[in-house]
C-alpha cells in the first residue's frame, strides 16, 4: 500500500481568500474570537477538502503509475475529523 501525507493548508487558504474577497469578511475560529457559525464553517471546509483530495488521489494515482482503474477511498466517519480538527 501507499500512503501520502498531504497538507491542505494552501487549499484552505485559497478558499478563505475567495470567500473574503467576495464578502469582505474573514471567518475566525471561536478560539480566535469567531462565532460558533464561523467555527463550524471552518471545520467543515477542512473536512470537505480532505474528502475531495482523497477522491482526487484515488482516481488519478493509478494513471500516474501507468495503471488503469481507480483506488477505493475508505472513510473514517468523524474519527479523522475529531483527531485532526
Short mmCIF file of N, CA and C in Angstrom, two decimals:
data_model
loop_
_atom_site.label_atom_id
_atom_site.label_comp_id
_atom_site.label_asym_id
_atom_site.label_seq_id
_atom_site.Cartn_x
_atom_site.Cartn_y
_atom_site.Cartn_z
N UNK A 1 0.84 -1.19 0.00
CA UNK A 1 0.00 0.00 0.00
C UNK A 1 0.87 1.24 0.00
N UNK A 2 0.31 2.32 -0.44
CA UNK A 2 0.99 3.60 -0.49
C UNK A 2 0.28 4.58 0.44
N UNK A 3 1.06 5.38 1.10
CA UNK A 3 0.49 6.39 1.98
C UNK A 3 1.15 7.73 1.68
N UNK A 4 0.36 8.77 1.70
CA UNK A 4 0.86 10.11 1.47
C UNK A 4 0.46 11.01 2.63
N UNK A 5 1.32 11.93 2.95
CA UNK A 5 0.98 12.97 3.91
C UNK A 5 0.80 14.25 3.09
N UNK A 6 -0.43 14.71 3.00
CA UNK A 6 -0.74 15.84 2.15
C UNK A 6 -1.24 16.99 3.02
N UNK A 7 -0.58 18.12 2.90
CA UNK A 7 -1.01 19.31 3.65
C UNK A 7 -2.05 20.05 2.82
N UNK A 8 -3.17 20.37 3.44
CA UNK A 8 -4.24 21.06 2.73
C UNK A 8 -4.29 22.55 3.08
N UNK A 9 -3.28 23.03 3.78
CA UNK A 9 -3.28 24.43 4.23
C UNK A 9 -3.43 25.42 3.07
N UNK A 10 -2.74 25.17 1.96
CA UNK A 10 -2.82 26.10 0.82
C UNK A 10 -4.23 26.13 0.22
N UNK A 11 -4.87 24.98 0.16
CA UNK A 11 -6.22 24.92 -0.39
C UNK A 11 -7.20 25.63 0.54
N UNK A 12 -7.08 25.39 1.82
CA UNK A 12 -7.95 26.07 2.80
C UNK A 12 -7.76 27.58 2.70
N UNK A 13 -6.51 28.02 2.63
CA UNK A 13 -6.23 29.46 2.50
C UNK A 13 -6.83 30.04 1.23
N UNK A 14 -6.75 29.30 0.12
CA UNK A 14 -7.31 29.78 -1.14
C UNK A 14 -8.83 29.93 -1.05
N UNK A 15 -9.50 28.95 -0.46
CA UNK A 15 -10.97 29.02 -0.31
C UNK A 15 -11.35 30.21 0.57
N UNK A 16 -10.62 30.38 1.67
CA UNK A 16 -10.92 31.51 2.57
C UNK A 16 -10.66 32.85 1.89
N UNK A 17 -9.64 32.90 1.06
CA UNK A 17 -9.34 34.15 0.33
C UNK A 17 -10.47 34.47 -0.65
N UNK A 18 -10.98 33.45 -1.34
CA UNK A 18 -12.10 33.65 -2.25
C UNK A 18 -13.31 34.17 -1.48
N UNK A 19 -13.59 33.55 -0.33
CA UNK A 19 -14.72 33.99 0.49
C UNK A 19 -14.53 35.43 0.93
N UNK A 20 -13.32 35.74 1.41
CA UNK A 20 -13.04 37.09 1.90
C UNK A 20 -13.13 38.14 0.80
N UNK A 21 -12.61 37.83 -0.37
CA UNK A 21 -12.66 38.77 -1.49
C UNK A 21 -14.10 39.01 -1.94
N UNK A 22 -14.93 37.99 -1.84
CA UNK A 22 -16.31 38.08 -2.28
C UNK A 22 -17.19 38.82 -1.28
N UNK A 23 -16.98 38.53 0.01
CA UNK A 23 -17.88 39.08 1.04
C UNK A 23 -17.30 40.24 1.84
N UNK A 24 -15.98 40.37 1.82
CA UNK A 24 -15.34 41.38 2.65
C UNK A 24 -15.20 40.97 4.10
N UNK A 25 -15.46 39.70 4.40
CA UNK A 25 -15.35 39.18 5.76
C UNK A 25 -14.45 37.96 5.78
N UNK A 26 -13.72 37.79 6.88
CA UNK A 26 -12.86 36.62 7.05
C UNK A 26 -13.31 35.87 8.30
N UNK A 27 -13.80 34.64 8.15
CA UNK A 27 -14.23 33.88 9.33
C UNK A 27 -13.06 33.51 10.23
N UNK A 28 -13.35 33.41 11.54
CA UNK A 28 -12.33 33.04 12.51
C UNK A 28 -12.83 31.90 13.38
N UNK A 29 -11.90 31.10 13.86
CA UNK A 29 -12.26 30.06 14.82
C UNK A 29 -12.72 30.72 16.11
N UNK A 30 -13.57 30.04 16.87
CA UNK A 30 -14.08 30.61 18.12
C UNK A 30 -12.95 30.90 19.10
N UNK A 31 -11.89 30.12 19.03
CA UNK A 31 -10.74 30.37 19.91
C UNK A 31 -10.01 31.66 19.57
N UNK A 32 -10.31 32.22 18.39
CA UNK A 32 -9.72 33.50 17.98
C UNK A 32 -10.76 34.60 17.88
N UNK A 33 -11.89 34.42 18.59
CA UNK A 33 -12.91 35.46 18.64
C UNK A 33 -14.05 35.29 17.66
N UNK A 34 -14.07 34.22 16.90
CA UNK A 34 -15.16 33.98 15.95
C UNK A 34 -16.39 33.41 16.63
N UNK A 35 -17.46 33.37 15.88
CA UNK A 35 -18.72 32.82 16.38
C UNK A 35 -18.73 31.30 16.19
N UNK A 36 -19.76 30.67 16.75
CA UNK A 36 -19.93 29.23 16.57
C UNK A 36 -20.13 28.92 15.09
N UNK A 37 -20.90 29.76 14.39
CA UNK A 37 -21.13 29.54 12.95
C UNK A 37 -19.83 29.60 12.17
N UNK A 38 -18.99 30.58 12.48
CA UNK A 38 -17.69 30.68 11.80
C UNK A 38 -16.84 29.44 12.09
N UNK A 39 -16.83 29.04 13.35
CA UNK A 39 -16.02 27.89 13.78
C UNK A 39 -16.45 26.62 13.04
N UNK A 40 -17.75 26.36 12.99
CA UNK A 40 -18.25 25.17 12.30
C UNK A 40 -17.96 25.22 10.80
N UNK A 41 -18.10 26.40 10.21
CA UNK A 41 -17.82 26.54 8.77
C UNK A 41 -16.35 26.24 8.48
N UNK A 42 -15.47 26.74 9.32
CA UNK A 42 -14.03 26.50 9.11
C UNK A 42 -13.68 25.03 9.29
N UNK A 43 -14.30 24.37 10.26
CA UNK A 43 -14.06 22.94 10.45
C UNK A 43 -14.59 22.14 9.26
N UNK A 44 -15.75 22.53 8.76
CA UNK A 44 -16.33 21.83 7.62
C UNK A 44 -15.51 22.00 6.36
N UNK A 45 -14.95 23.19 6.16
CA UNK A 45 -14.08 23.42 4.99
C UNK A 45 -12.92 22.44 5.03
N UNK A 46 -12.28 22.31 6.15
CA UNK A 46 -11.13 21.41 6.27
C UNK A 46 -11.54 19.96 6.01
N UNK A 47 -12.64 19.53 6.60
CA UNK A 47 -13.08 18.15 6.44
C UNK A 47 -13.45 17.85 5.00
N UNK A 48 -14.19 18.74 4.36
CA UNK A 48 -14.62 18.50 2.98
C UNK A 48 -13.44 18.56 2.01
N UNK A 49 -12.48 19.42 2.25
CA UNK A 49 -11.30 19.46 1.38
C UNK A 49 -10.46 18.20 1.51
N UNK A 50 -10.39 17.64 2.71
CA UNK A 50 -9.70 16.35 2.87
C UNK A 50 -10.40 15.27 2.04
N UNK A 51 -11.74 15.29 2.05
CA UNK A 51 -12.51 14.31 1.30
C UNK A 51 -12.26 14.47 -0.21
N UNK A 52 -12.37 15.68 -0.71
CA UNK A 52 -12.16 15.93 -2.13
C UNK A 52 -10.74 15.53 -2.55
N UNK A 53 -9.76 15.83 -1.72
CA UNK A 53 -8.38 15.47 -2.01
C UNK A 53 -8.21 13.96 -2.05
N UNK A 54 -8.83 13.25 -1.13
CA UNK A 54 -8.74 11.79 -1.11
C UNK A 54 -9.32 11.19 -2.38
N UNK A 55 -10.47 11.70 -2.83
CA UNK A 55 -11.08 11.18 -4.05
C UNK A 55 -10.25 11.53 -5.29
N UNK A 56 -9.69 12.71 -5.32
CA UNK A 56 -8.83 13.10 -6.45
C UNK A 56 -7.65 12.14 -6.58
N UNK A 57 -6.98 11.89 -5.48
CA UNK A 57 -5.82 10.99 -5.50
C UNK A 57 -6.23 9.56 -5.83
N UNK A 58 -7.38 9.12 -5.31
CA UNK A 58 -7.85 7.76 -5.58
C UNK A 58 -8.15 7.57 -7.07
N UNK A 59 -8.65 8.59 -7.72
CA UNK A 59 -8.97 8.46 -9.14
C UNK A 59 -7.76 8.63 -10.03
N UNK A 60 -6.78 9.42 -9.63
CA UNK A 60 -5.67 9.73 -10.54
C UNK A 60 -4.36 9.01 -10.25
N UNK A 61 -4.16 8.46 -9.06
CA UNK A 61 -2.90 7.78 -8.78
C UNK A 61 -2.64 6.57 -9.68
N UNK A 62 -3.64 5.75 -10.00
CA UNK A 62 -3.35 4.67 -10.95
C UNK A 62 -2.85 5.21 -12.29
N UNK A 63 -3.44 6.27 -12.77
CA UNK A 63 -2.99 6.91 -14.02
C UNK A 63 -1.55 7.38 -13.89
N UNK A 64 -1.21 8.00 -12.75
CA UNK A 64 0.16 8.47 -12.51
C UNK A 64 1.14 7.30 -12.56
N UNK A 65 0.71 6.15 -12.07
CA UNK A 65 1.56 4.96 -12.02
C UNK A 65 1.49 4.12 -13.30
N UNK A 66 0.78 4.62 -14.31
CA UNK A 66 0.68 3.91 -15.56
C UNK A 66 -0.25 2.70 -15.52
N UNK A 67 -1.20 2.72 -14.63
CA UNK A 67 -2.15 1.62 -14.49
C UNK A 67 -3.56 2.11 -14.79
N UNK A 68 -4.45 1.18 -15.03
CA UNK A 68 -5.84 1.55 -15.25
C UNK A 68 -6.63 1.38 -13.95
N UNK A 69 -7.86 1.87 -13.97
CA UNK A 69 -8.72 1.71 -12.80
C UNK A 69 -8.65 2.87 -11.85
N UNK A 70 -9.06 2.58 -10.63
CA UNK A 70 -9.09 3.61 -9.59
C UNK A 70 -8.89 2.93 -8.25
N UNK A 71 -8.67 3.71 -7.23
CA UNK A 71 -8.47 3.20 -5.88
C UNK A 71 -9.74 3.42 -5.06
N UNK A 72 -9.89 2.63 -4.04
CA UNK A 72 -11.05 2.74 -3.15
C UNK A 72 -10.72 3.68 -2.00
N UNK A 73 -11.61 4.61 -1.75
CA UNK A 73 -11.46 5.52 -0.61
C UNK A 73 -12.28 4.97 0.54
N UNK A 74 -11.63 4.68 1.64
CA UNK A 74 -12.32 4.21 2.84
C UNK A 74 -12.46 5.37 3.80
N UNK A 75 -13.68 5.67 4.18
CA UNK A 75 -13.93 6.79 5.09
C UNK A 75 -13.75 6.37 6.53
N UNK A 76 -13.48 7.35 7.36
CA UNK A 76 -13.33 7.10 8.79
C UNK A 76 -14.39 7.85 9.58
N UNK A 77 -15.48 8.21 8.89
CA UNK A 77 -16.58 8.96 9.50
C UNK A 77 -16.03 10.21 10.17
N UNK A 78 -16.39 10.45 11.41
CA UNK A 78 -15.92 11.64 12.11
C UNK A 78 -14.68 11.38 12.95
N UNK A 79 -14.16 10.15 12.91
CA UNK A 79 -12.97 9.83 13.71
C UNK A 79 -11.81 10.71 13.27
N UNK A 80 -11.54 10.75 11.96
CA UNK A 80 -10.43 11.56 11.46
C UNK A 80 -10.64 13.03 11.77
N UNK A 81 -11.87 13.51 11.58
CA UNK A 81 -12.16 14.91 11.85
C UNK A 81 -11.97 15.23 13.32
N UNK A 82 -12.33 14.30 14.19
CA UNK A 82 -12.17 14.51 15.63
C UNK A 82 -10.70 14.53 16.03
N UNK A 83 -9.90 13.73 15.35
CA UNK A 83 -8.47 13.67 15.67
C UNK A 83 -7.71 14.84 15.08
N UNK A 84 -8.07 15.25 13.86
CA UNK A 84 -7.33 16.28 13.16
C UNK A 84 -7.85 17.69 13.39
N UNK A 85 -9.14 17.82 13.67
CA UNK A 85 -9.72 19.14 13.90
C UNK A 85 -10.14 19.84 12.65
#
